[in-house]
mmCIF file of C-alpha atoms in Angstrom:
data_model
loop_
_atom_site.group_PDB
_atom_site.id
_atom_site.type_symbol
_atom_site.label_atom_id
_atom_site.label_comp_id
_atom_site.label_asym_id
_atom_site.label_seq_id
_atom_site.Cartn_x
_atom_site.Cartn_y
_atom_site.Cartn_z
ATOM 1 C CA UNK A 1 0.000 0.000 0.000
ATOM 2 C CA UNK A 2 1.350 3.441 -0.921
ATOM 3 C CA UNK A 3 2.279 5.724 1.942
ATOM 4 C CA UNK A 4 0.755 9.231 2.349
ATOM 5 C CA UNK A 5 4.077 10.682 1.173
ATOM 6 C CA UNK A 6 3.949 8.592 -2.008
ATOM 7 C CA UNK A 7 0.328 9.615 -2.595
ATOM 8 C CA UNK A 8 1.295 13.283 -2.347
ATOM 9 C CA UNK A 9 4.209 12.709 -4.709
ATOM 10 C CA UNK A 10 1.969 11.033 -7.293
ATOM 11 C CA UNK A 11 -0.584 13.841 -6.958
ATOM 12 C CA UNK A 12 2.112 16.463 -7.449
ATOM 13 C CA UNK A 13 3.371 14.742 -10.600
ATOM 14 C CA UNK A 14 -0.195 14.481 -11.933
ATOM 15 C CA UNK A 15 -0.802 18.187 -11.357
ATOM 16 C CA UNK A 16 2.427 19.092 -13.156
ATOM 17 C CA UNK A 17 1.214 17.193 -16.204
ATOM 18 C CA UNK A 18 -2.376 18.417 -16.073
ATOM 19 C CA UNK A 19 -1.896 22.154 -15.481
ATOM 20 C CA UNK A 20 -0.339 22.967 -18.909
ATOM 21 C CA UNK A 21 -2.870 20.760 -20.670
ATOM 22 C CA UNK A 22 -5.824 22.288 -18.829
ATOM 23 C CA UNK A 23 -4.552 25.829 -19.366
ATOM 24 C CA UNK A 24 -4.078 25.247 -23.082
ATOM 25 C CA UNK A 25 -7.458 23.555 -23.451
ATOM 26 C CA UNK A 26 -9.153 26.394 -21.573
ATOM 27 C CA UNK A 27 -7.475 28.985 -23.771
ATOM 28 C CA UNK A 28 -8.430 27.231 -26.992
ATOM 29 C CA UNK A 29 -11.867 25.998 -26.077
ATOM 30 C CA UNK A 30 -13.454 28.909 -24.261
ATOM 31 C CA UNK A 31 -16.226 29.522 -26.710
ATOM 32 C CA UNK A 32 -19.884 29.861 -25.894
ATOM 33 C CA UNK A 33 -21.960 26.888 -26.908
ATOM 34 C CA UNK A 34 -23.959 27.595 -30.063
ATOM 35 C CA UNK A 35 -27.666 26.760 -30.230
ATOM 36 C CA UNK A 36 -28.484 23.232 -31.333
ATOM 37 C CA UNK A 37 -29.618 23.624 -34.928
ATOM 38 C CA UNK A 38 -32.083 21.009 -36.132
ATOM 39 C CA UNK A 39 -33.421 20.052 -39.543
ATOM 40 C CA UNK A 40 -36.589 21.733 -40.687
ATOM 41 C CA UNK A 41 -39.648 20.086 -42.166
ATOM 42 C CA UNK A 42 -38.992 18.340 -45.443
ATOM 43 C CA UNK A 43 -35.333 17.538 -44.739
ATOM 44 C CA UNK A 44 -34.199 13.971 -45.451
ATOM 45 C CA UNK A 45 -32.858 11.785 -42.686
ATOM 46 C CA UNK A 46 -29.280 12.767 -41.706
ATOM 47 C CA UNK A 47 -26.754 11.034 -43.949
ATOM 48 C CA UNK A 48 -29.122 10.662 -46.913
ATOM 49 C CA UNK A 49 -28.284 13.957 -48.641
ATOM 50 C CA UNK A 50 -25.113 15.250 -47.007
ATOM 51 C CA UNK A 51 -23.490 18.579 -47.779
ATOM 52 C CA UNK A 52 -19.706 18.306 -47.447
ATOM 53 C CA UNK A 53 -17.720 21.388 -46.446
ATOM 54 C CA UNK A 54 -13.927 21.527 -46.135
ATOM 55 C CA UNK A 55 -12.036 24.175 -44.182
ATOM 56 C CA UNK A 56 -8.580 24.481 -42.655
ATOM 57 C CA UNK A 57 -8.200 24.679 -38.917
ATOM 58 C CA UNK A 58 -5.370 26.225 -36.926
ATOM 59 C CA UNK A 59 -4.873 28.111 -33.680
ATOM 60 C CA UNK A 60 -4.656 31.587 -35.176
ATOM 61 C CA UNK A 61 -7.801 31.273 -37.305
ATOM 62 C CA UNK A 62 -9.790 29.071 -34.906
ATOM 63 C CA UNK A 63 -12.031 31.968 -33.892
ATOM 64 C CA UNK A 64 -12.822 32.677 -37.530
ATOM 65 C CA UNK A 65 -13.485 29.007 -38.290
ATOM 66 C CA UNK A 66 -15.954 28.699 -35.417
ATOM 67 C CA UNK A 67 -17.754 31.878 -36.505
ATOM 68 C CA UNK A 68 -17.956 30.541 -40.073
ATOM 69 C CA UNK A 69 -19.392 27.213 -38.929
ATOM 70 C CA UNK A 70 -21.880 29.018 -36.677
ATOM 71 C CA UNK A 71 -23.094 31.147 -39.593
ATOM 72 C CA UNK A 72 -23.462 28.123 -41.881
ATOM 73 C CA UNK A 73 -25.537 26.176 -39.359
ATOM 74 C CA UNK A 74 -27.679 29.187 -38.432
ATOM 75 C CA UNK A 75 -28.828 29.785 -41.996
ATOM 76 C CA UNK A 76 -29.024 26.169 -43.213
ATOM 77 C CA UNK A 77 -32.464 24.682 -43.845
ATOM 78 C CA UNK A 78 -31.077 21.212 -43.035
ATOM 79 C CA UNK A 79 -28.112 21.790 -40.673
ATOM 80 C CA UNK A 80 -27.955 18.149 -39.592
ATOM 81 C CA UNK A 81 -27.096 17.201 -43.182
ATOM 82 C CA UNK A 82 -23.852 19.191 -43.119
ATOM 83 C CA UNK A 83 -20.593 17.316 -42.631
ATOM 84 C CA UNK A 84 -17.428 19.344 -41.998
ATOM 85 C CA UNK A 85 -14.002 18.143 -43.109
ATOM 86 C CA UNK A 86 -11.404 20.167 -41.204
ATOM 87 C CA UNK A 87 -7.735 20.135 -42.221
ATOM 88 C CA UNK A 88 -5.174 20.809 -39.497
ATOM 89 C CA UNK A 89 -1.396 20.631 -39.498
ATOM 90 C CA UNK A 90 -0.354 17.113 -38.510
ATOM 91 C CA UNK A 91 2.096 18.573 -35.982
ATOM 92 C CA UNK A 92 -0.572 20.767 -34.365
ATOM 93 C CA UNK A 93 -2.353 19.842 -31.162
ATOM 94 C CA UNK A 94 -5.405 18.688 -33.066
ATOM 95 C CA UNK A 95 -6.907 17.262 -29.877
ATOM 96 C CA UNK A 96 -7.147 20.813 -28.503
ATOM 97 C CA UNK A 97 -8.725 22.049 -31.724
ATOM 98 C CA UNK A 98 -11.154 19.124 -31.596
ATOM 99 C CA UNK A 99 -11.996 20.012 -27.995
ATOM 100 C CA UNK A 100 -12.688 23.630 -28.909
ATOM 101 C CA UNK A 101 -15.055 22.642 -31.721
ATOM 102 C CA UNK A 102 -16.891 20.134 -29.608
ATOM 103 C CA UNK A 103 -17.357 22.680 -26.822
ATOM 104 C CA UNK A 104 -18.985 25.144 -29.225
ATOM 105 C CA UNK A 105 -20.929 22.567 -31.252
ATOM 106 C CA UNK A 106 -21.649 19.415 -29.194
ATOM 107 C CA UNK A 107 -23.622 17.735 -31.989
ATOM 108 C CA UNK A 108 -21.536 18.897 -34.961
ATOM 109 C CA UNK A 109 -20.737 16.298 -37.617
ATOM 110 C CA UNK A 110 -17.056 16.784 -38.345
ATOM 111 C CA UNK A 111 -13.714 15.078 -38.818
ATOM 112 C CA UNK A 112 -10.250 16.567 -38.369
ATOM 113 C CA UNK A 113 -7.614 15.437 -40.892
ATOM 114 C CA UNK A 114 -3.894 15.804 -40.292
ATOM 115 C CA UNK A 115 -2.019 17.541 -43.118
ATOM 116 C CA UNK A 116 1.703 16.869 -43.428
ATOM 117 C CA UNK A 117 3.040 20.380 -44.001
ATOM 118 C CA UNK A 118 6.415 19.029 -45.149
ATOM 119 C CA UNK A 119 4.609 17.711 -48.198
ATOM 120 C CA UNK A 120 4.268 21.240 -49.536
ATOM 121 C CA UNK A 121 6.726 23.310 -47.505
ATOM 122 C CA UNK A 122 9.573 22.829 -49.979
ATOM 123 C CA UNK A 123 7.376 24.096 -52.825
ATOM 124 C CA UNK A 124 6.322 27.386 -51.197
ATOM 125 C CA UNK A 125 7.937 30.616 -52.386
ATOM 126 C CA UNK A 126 8.096 33.929 -50.469
ATOM 127 C CA UNK A 127 4.896 35.975 -50.787
ATOM 128 C CA UNK A 128 3.800 39.581 -50.348
ATOM 129 C CA UNK A 129 2.405 38.650 -46.916
ATOM 130 C CA UNK A 130 3.961 36.144 -44.529
ATOM 131 C CA UNK A 131 0.590 34.624 -43.603
ATOM 132 C CA UNK A 132 0.173 33.540 -47.234
ATOM 133 C CA UNK A 133 3.212 31.268 -46.845
ATOM 134 C CA UNK A 134 1.441 29.066 -44.282
ATOM 135 C CA UNK A 135 1.441 25.511 -45.709
ATOM 136 C CA UNK A 136 -2.233 25.141 -44.741
ATOM 137 C CA UNK A 137 -3.050 27.718 -47.433
ATOM 138 C CA UNK A 138 -2.134 25.030 -49.950
ATOM 139 C CA UNK A 139 -4.156 22.235 -48.315
ATOM 140 C CA UNK A 140 -7.086 22.960 -50.650
ATOM 141 C CA UNK A 141 -5.044 21.436 -53.485
ATOM 142 C CA UNK A 142 -4.762 18.187 -51.493
ATOM 143 C CA UNK A 143 -8.425 17.641 -50.634
ATOM 144 C CA UNK A 144 -8.670 14.838 -53.169
ATOM 145 C CA UNK A 145 -5.891 13.006 -51.307
ATOM 146 C CA UNK A 146 -6.997 13.819 -47.752
ATOM 147 C CA UNK A 147 -10.732 13.182 -47.881
ATOM 148 C CA UNK A 148 -12.214 9.723 -48.153
ATOM 149 C CA UNK A 149 -12.710 8.519 -51.759
ATOM 150 C CA UNK A 150 -16.430 8.313 -51.053
ATOM 151 C CA UNK A 151 -16.576 12.134 -50.800
ATOM 152 C CA UNK A 152 -17.244 12.962 -54.439
ATOM 153 C CA UNK A 153 -17.675 16.716 -54.153
ATOM 154 C CA UNK A 154 -17.002 19.340 -51.508
ATOM 155 C CA UNK A 155 -17.401 23.053 -50.866
ATOM 156 C CA UNK A 156 -14.077 24.559 -49.846
ATOM 157 C CA UNK A 157 -14.330 27.697 -47.678
ATOM 158 C CA UNK A 158 -11.681 29.919 -46.128
ATOM 159 C CA UNK A 159 -11.860 30.492 -42.379
ATOM 160 C CA UNK A 160 -12.552 34.238 -42.685
ATOM 161 C CA UNK A 161 -16.058 33.969 -44.114
ATOM 162 C CA UNK A 162 -19.601 34.081 -42.805
ATOM 163 C CA UNK A 163 -22.532 32.618 -44.719
ATOM 164 C CA UNK A 164 -25.865 34.454 -44.579
ATOM 165 C CA UNK A 165 -27.833 32.139 -46.875
ATOM 166 C CA UNK A 166 -28.698 28.458 -47.040
ATOM 167 C CA UNK A 167 -25.427 26.706 -47.950
ATOM 168 C CA UNK A 168 -27.359 24.034 -49.841
ATOM 169 C CA UNK A 169 -28.039 26.588 -52.559
ATOM 170 C CA UNK A 170 -24.300 26.749 -53.189
ATOM 171 C CA UNK A 171 -23.962 22.979 -52.834
ATOM 172 C CA UNK A 172 -26.589 22.470 -55.548
ATOM 173 C CA UNK A 173 -24.508 24.481 -58.032
ATOM 174 C CA UNK A 174 -23.694 22.148 -60.917
ATOM 175 C CA UNK A 175 -20.038 21.568 -61.783
ATOM 176 C CA UNK A 176 -20.476 20.623 -65.421
ATOM 177 C CA UNK A 177 -17.841 18.549 -67.177
ATOM 178 C CA UNK A 178 -15.096 19.228 -68.081
ATOM 179 C CA UNK A 179 -14.884 21.784 -65.243
ATOM 180 C CA UNK A 180 -13.626 20.526 -61.880
ATOM 181 C CA UNK A 181 -14.331 23.718 -59.916
ATOM 182 C CA UNK A 182 -17.271 26.128 -59.694
ATOM 183 C CA UNK A 183 -16.649 29.587 -58.232
ATOM 184 C CA UNK A 184 -17.606 33.243 -58.730
ATOM 185 C CA UNK A 185 -15.453 34.792 -61.467
ATOM 186 C CA UNK A 186 -14.441 38.437 -61.832
ATOM 187 C CA UNK A 187 -13.656 39.073 -65.481
ATOM 188 C CA UNK A 188 -13.470 42.872 -65.064
ATOM 189 C CA UNK A 189 -10.333 42.477 -62.922
ATOM 190 C CA UNK A 190 -6.959 42.939 -64.624
ATOM 191 C CA UNK A 191 -5.898 39.303 -64.802
ATOM 192 C CA UNK A 192 -2.334 40.118 -65.818
ATOM 193 C CA UNK A 193 -1.481 41.775 -62.491
ATOM 194 C CA UNK A 194 -1.448 38.442 -60.698
ATOM 195 C CA UNK A 195 1.756 37.527 -62.525
ATOM 196 C CA UNK A 196 5.135 39.185 -63.022
ATOM 197 C CA UNK A 197 6.218 40.977 -66.176
ATOM 198 C CA UNK A 198 8.669 38.146 -66.796
ATOM 199 C CA UNK A 199 5.755 35.713 -67.036
ATOM 200 C CA UNK A 200 4.142 37.711 -69.859
ATOM 201 C CA UNK A 201 7.363 38.333 -71.822
ATOM 202 C CA UNK A 202 6.997 37.341 -75.432
ATOM 203 C CA UNK A 203 4.015 35.037 -75.772
ATOM 204 C CA UNK A 204 4.936 32.629 -72.995
ATOM 205 C CA UNK A 205 2.279 33.711 -70.498
ATOM 206 C CA UNK A 206 -0.547 33.959 -73.021
ATOM 207 C CA UNK A 207 0.370 30.538 -74.400
ATOM 208 C CA UNK A 208 -0.340 28.957 -71.015
ATOM 209 C CA UNK A 209 -4.051 29.768 -71.381
ATOM 210 C CA UNK A 210 -4.465 28.826 -75.038
ATOM 211 C CA UNK A 211 -7.095 26.155 -75.576
ATOM 212 C CA UNK A 212 -9.151 27.124 -72.532
ATOM 213 C CA UNK A 213 -12.903 27.148 -73.095
ATOM 214 C CA UNK A 214 -13.213 30.835 -72.235
ATOM 215 C CA UNK A 215 -11.077 33.884 -71.590
ATOM 216 C CA UNK A 216 -9.180 33.357 -68.319
ATOM 217 C CA UNK A 217 -10.691 35.359 -65.460
ATOM 218 C CA UNK A 218 -9.717 35.926 -61.854
ATOM 219 C CA UNK A 219 -11.531 33.840 -59.255
ATOM 220 C CA UNK A 220 -10.991 33.687 -55.505
ATOM 221 C CA UNK A 221 -10.014 30.241 -54.223
ATOM 222 C CA UNK A 222 -11.546 30.898 -50.804
ATOM 223 C CA UNK A 223 -14.955 29.745 -52.071
ATOM 224 C CA UNK A 224 -15.039 26.782 -54.437
ATOM 225 C CA UNK A 225 -17.344 23.878 -55.213
ATOM 226 C CA UNK A 226 -14.966 21.070 -56.197
ATOM 227 C CA UNK A 227 -15.745 17.894 -58.108
ATOM 228 C CA UNK A 228 -13.277 15.625 -56.324
ATOM 229 C CA UNK A 229 -13.814 12.717 -58.724
ATOM 230 C CA UNK A 230 -12.577 14.757 -61.695
ATOM 231 C CA UNK A 231 -9.950 16.459 -59.509
ATOM 232 C CA UNK A 232 -8.431 13.094 -58.618
ATOM 233 C CA UNK A 233 -8.762 11.565 -62.068
ATOM 234 C CA UNK A 234 -7.262 14.643 -63.765
ATOM 235 C CA UNK A 235 -4.257 14.863 -61.443
ATOM 236 C CA UNK A 236 -4.998 18.491 -60.610
ATOM 237 C CA UNK A 237 -2.992 18.443 -57.392
ATOM 238 C CA UNK A 238 0.096 17.494 -59.407
ATOM 239 C CA UNK A 239 -0.636 20.288 -61.888
ATOM 240 C CA UNK A 240 -0.735 22.858 -59.073
ATOM 241 C CA UNK A 241 2.519 21.483 -57.666
ATOM 242 C CA UNK A 242 4.154 21.683 -61.102
ATOM 243 C CA UNK A 243 3.538 25.442 -61.302
ATOM 244 C CA UNK A 244 4.836 25.881 -57.759
ATOM 245 C CA UNK A 245 8.088 24.263 -58.897
ATOM 246 C CA UNK A 246 8.262 26.654 -61.830
ATOM 247 C CA UNK A 247 7.804 29.539 -59.388
ATOM 248 C CA UNK A 248 10.682 28.267 -57.253
ATOM 249 C CA UNK A 249 12.995 28.331 -60.239
ATOM 250 C CA UNK A 250 11.738 31.470 -61.998
ATOM 251 C CA UNK A 251 9.547 33.911 -60.076
ATOM 252 C CA UNK A 252 6.352 34.346 -62.092
ATOM 253 C CA UNK A 253 3.943 35.617 -59.382
ATOM 254 C CA UNK A 254 3.944 37.417 -56.019
ATOM 255 C CA UNK A 255 0.947 36.081 -54.076
ATOM 256 C CA UNK A 256 0.666 32.732 -52.279
ATOM 257 C CA UNK A 257 -1.580 29.807 -53.265
ATOM 258 C CA UNK A 258 -3.894 31.702 -55.651
ATOM 259 C CA UNK A 259 -1.723 32.039 -58.827
ATOM 260 C CA UNK A 260 -1.013 28.317 -59.338
ATOM 261 C CA UNK A 261 -4.756 27.684 -59.174
ATOM 262 C CA UNK A 262 -5.316 30.422 -61.760
ATOM 263 C CA UNK A 263 -2.651 28.889 -63.994
ATOM 264 C CA UNK A 264 -4.311 25.481 -63.851
ATOM 265 C CA UNK A 265 -8.009 26.426 -63.862
ATOM 266 C CA UNK A 266 -8.658 29.959 -65.168
ATOM 267 C CA UNK A 267 -10.788 29.815 -68.292
ATOM 268 C CA UNK A 268 -12.245 26.431 -67.337
ATOM 269 C CA UNK A 269 -14.130 27.421 -64.158
ATOM 270 C CA UNK A 270 -17.885 26.937 -63.865
ATOM 271 C CA UNK A 271 -19.292 30.360 -62.980
ATOM 272 C CA UNK A 272 -21.229 31.010 -59.752
ATOM 273 C CA UNK A 273 -23.271 34.078 -58.826
ATOM 274 C CA UNK A 274 -21.137 36.786 -57.218
ATOM 275 C CA UNK A 275 -23.396 36.831 -54.164
ATOM 276 C CA UNK A 276 -21.504 33.728 -52.990
ATOM 277 C CA UNK A 277 -18.211 35.541 -52.489
ATOM 278 C CA UNK A 278 -18.404 39.144 -51.344
ATOM 279 C CA UNK A 279 -14.616 39.107 -51.017
ATOM 280 C CA UNK A 280 -11.921 41.671 -50.220
ATOM 281 C CA UNK A 281 -13.503 42.848 -46.947
ATOM 282 C CA UNK A 282 -10.140 42.504 -45.204
ATOM 283 C CA UNK A 283 -8.623 45.161 -47.458
ATOM 284 C CA UNK A 284 -5.478 44.721 -49.519
ATOM 285 C CA UNK A 285 -2.532 42.521 -48.566
ATOM 286 C CA UNK A 286 -0.388 45.459 -47.427
ATOM 287 C CA UNK A 287 -2.438 47.864 -45.281
ATOM 288 C CA UNK A 288 -5.785 46.090 -44.820
ATOM 289 C CA UNK A 289 -7.761 49.331 -45.166
ATOM 290 C CA UNK A 290 -11.532 49.267 -44.666
ATOM 291 C CA UNK A 291 -13.689 48.449 -47.658
ATOM 292 C CA UNK A 292 -17.386 48.718 -48.333
ATOM 293 C CA UNK A 293 -19.728 46.004 -49.515
ATOM 294 C CA UNK A 294 -20.103 45.649 -53.251
ATOM 295 C CA UNK A 295 -23.541 46.443 -54.694
ATOM 296 C CA UNK A 296 -25.988 43.585 -55.064
ATOM 297 C CA UNK A 297 -27.330 40.678 -53.004
ATOM 298 C CA UNK A 298 -25.027 38.887 -50.568
ATOM 299 C CA UNK A 299 -24.974 35.236 -49.521
ATOM 300 C CA UNK A 300 -21.384 35.004 -48.268
ATOM 301 C CA UNK A 301 -19.089 37.655 -46.761
ATOM 302 C CA UNK A 302 -15.349 37.083 -47.104
ATOM 303 C CA UNK A 303 -12.657 39.005 -45.185
ATOM 304 C CA UNK A 304 -9.907 38.147 -47.654
ATOM 305 C CA UNK A 305 -6.927 40.489 -47.395
ATOM 306 C CA UNK A 306 -4.777 41.552 -44.473
ATOM 307 C CA UNK A 307 -7.433 42.740 -42.012
ATOM 308 C CA UNK A 308 -9.447 40.171 -40.050
ATOM 309 C CA UNK A 309 -12.638 41.203 -38.243
ATOM 310 C CA UNK A 310 -11.731 39.586 -34.897
ATOM 311 C CA UNK A 311 -8.382 41.411 -34.805
ATOM 312 C CA UNK A 312 -9.920 44.784 -35.641
ATOM 313 C CA UNK A 313 -12.787 44.337 -33.177
ATOM 314 C CA UNK A 314 -10.390 43.377 -30.381
ATOM 315 C CA UNK A 315 -8.223 46.390 -31.170
ATOM 316 C CA UNK A 316 -11.242 48.688 -30.821
ATOM 317 C CA UNK A 317 -10.883 49.882 -34.412
ATOM 318 C CA UNK A 318 -13.357 47.824 -36.452
ATOM 319 C CA UNK A 319 -14.378 48.581 -39.993
ATOM 320 C CA UNK A 320 -18.134 49.013 -40.541
ATOM 321 C CA UNK A 321 -18.369 45.600 -42.249
ATOM 322 C CA UNK A 322 -16.800 43.892 -39.222
ATOM 323 C CA UNK A 323 -20.060 44.405 -37.318
ATOM 324 C CA UNK A 324 -21.660 41.963 -39.782
ATOM 325 C CA UNK A 325 -19.224 39.277 -38.603
ATOM 326 C CA UNK A 326 -19.584 39.944 -34.862
ATOM 327 C CA UNK A 327 -22.999 38.225 -34.320
ATOM 328 C CA UNK A 328 -21.451 34.863 -35.242
ATOM 329 C CA UNK A 329 -18.453 35.204 -32.921
ATOM 330 C CA UNK A 330 -18.681 32.692 -30.069
ATOM 331 C CA UNK A 331 -15.358 33.574 -28.413
ATOM 332 C CA UNK A 332 -15.596 34.835 -24.834
ATOM 333 C CA UNK A 333 -12.473 36.772 -23.779
ATOM 334 C CA UNK A 334 -13.147 36.906 -20.024
ATOM 335 C CA UNK A 335 -11.880 34.175 -17.703
ATOM 336 C CA UNK A 336 -14.096 31.100 -17.791
ATOM 337 C CA UNK A 337 -16.140 30.228 -14.743
ATOM 338 C CA UNK A 338 -15.260 27.331 -12.487
ATOM 339 C CA UNK A 339 -18.116 25.323 -13.976
ATOM 340 C CA UNK A 340 -16.633 25.753 -17.442
ATOM 341 C CA UNK A 341 -13.257 24.498 -16.227
ATOM 342 C CA UNK A 342 -14.654 21.490 -14.404
ATOM 343 C CA UNK A 343 -16.547 20.432 -17.510
ATOM 344 C CA UNK A 344 -13.187 19.380 -18.952
#
């Protein structure tokens, strides 16, 4: 039988191990619990007609991811049909991220996938903004490898969005062959500015897009409906990687993961109504100045750019559009109550 001294020693060792874990879990998981969203009348049984959504998940953007999920569930007609596929760095403490999600959404249908960042790290070139060099920014190219083969299509969303419409309306967007991606396109944007002058020298740049079905247009990769069957069969991940290798040897663009997608897909994208990506609300990639909403109806708000709404709200200097994000924020900055701690 252990002596009282041994019992105290064991207890002390246990506390030393538990305190850092509990502190980290409390920091990551202190989010208010969202309402339990249930299917409305006319929805099929859960699992019969699933909507698959993929997002990345990391510590810095966790608050944005939880707000995005909250907004999707709040406006969905059949929230129990939504299955989230969340990509986290394999080296990250995914158990803490899992804990945070489960605390905010006890009944959420989700799976966390580990992404080996070394798989892409050697292909990443310096960008105009350091955050764009995060390997998770490139995980969208690997969804066909990461997700189960039975997932035939998926909506990919960035973590700095909120959805103010029924996500099934986007899910029902057809991705007609031979396209592999459907997304809002912006053909009035100067497409050439996404690449360096060296890329366009002679006819080399223009030749890349010859044979495309339409004129190549800019599209934002933060909102895409992806046909994963065609993506896998067409080797599109390898095509993206090939252009990243070209970039490593001869700098042909300045931004992060967007240009290789443009090089592979622009001109062959299935168009989606602009209401599904009201992007640029984070300002440009340098200063992040405030921007106004674009005219027209809105189904999805996207804080692409340098400024993120949670950072600006916390700093006490929000942009007007940031107040549209705030209602979906479940983070609670004050110290959690004893009951919240004991629940872990």
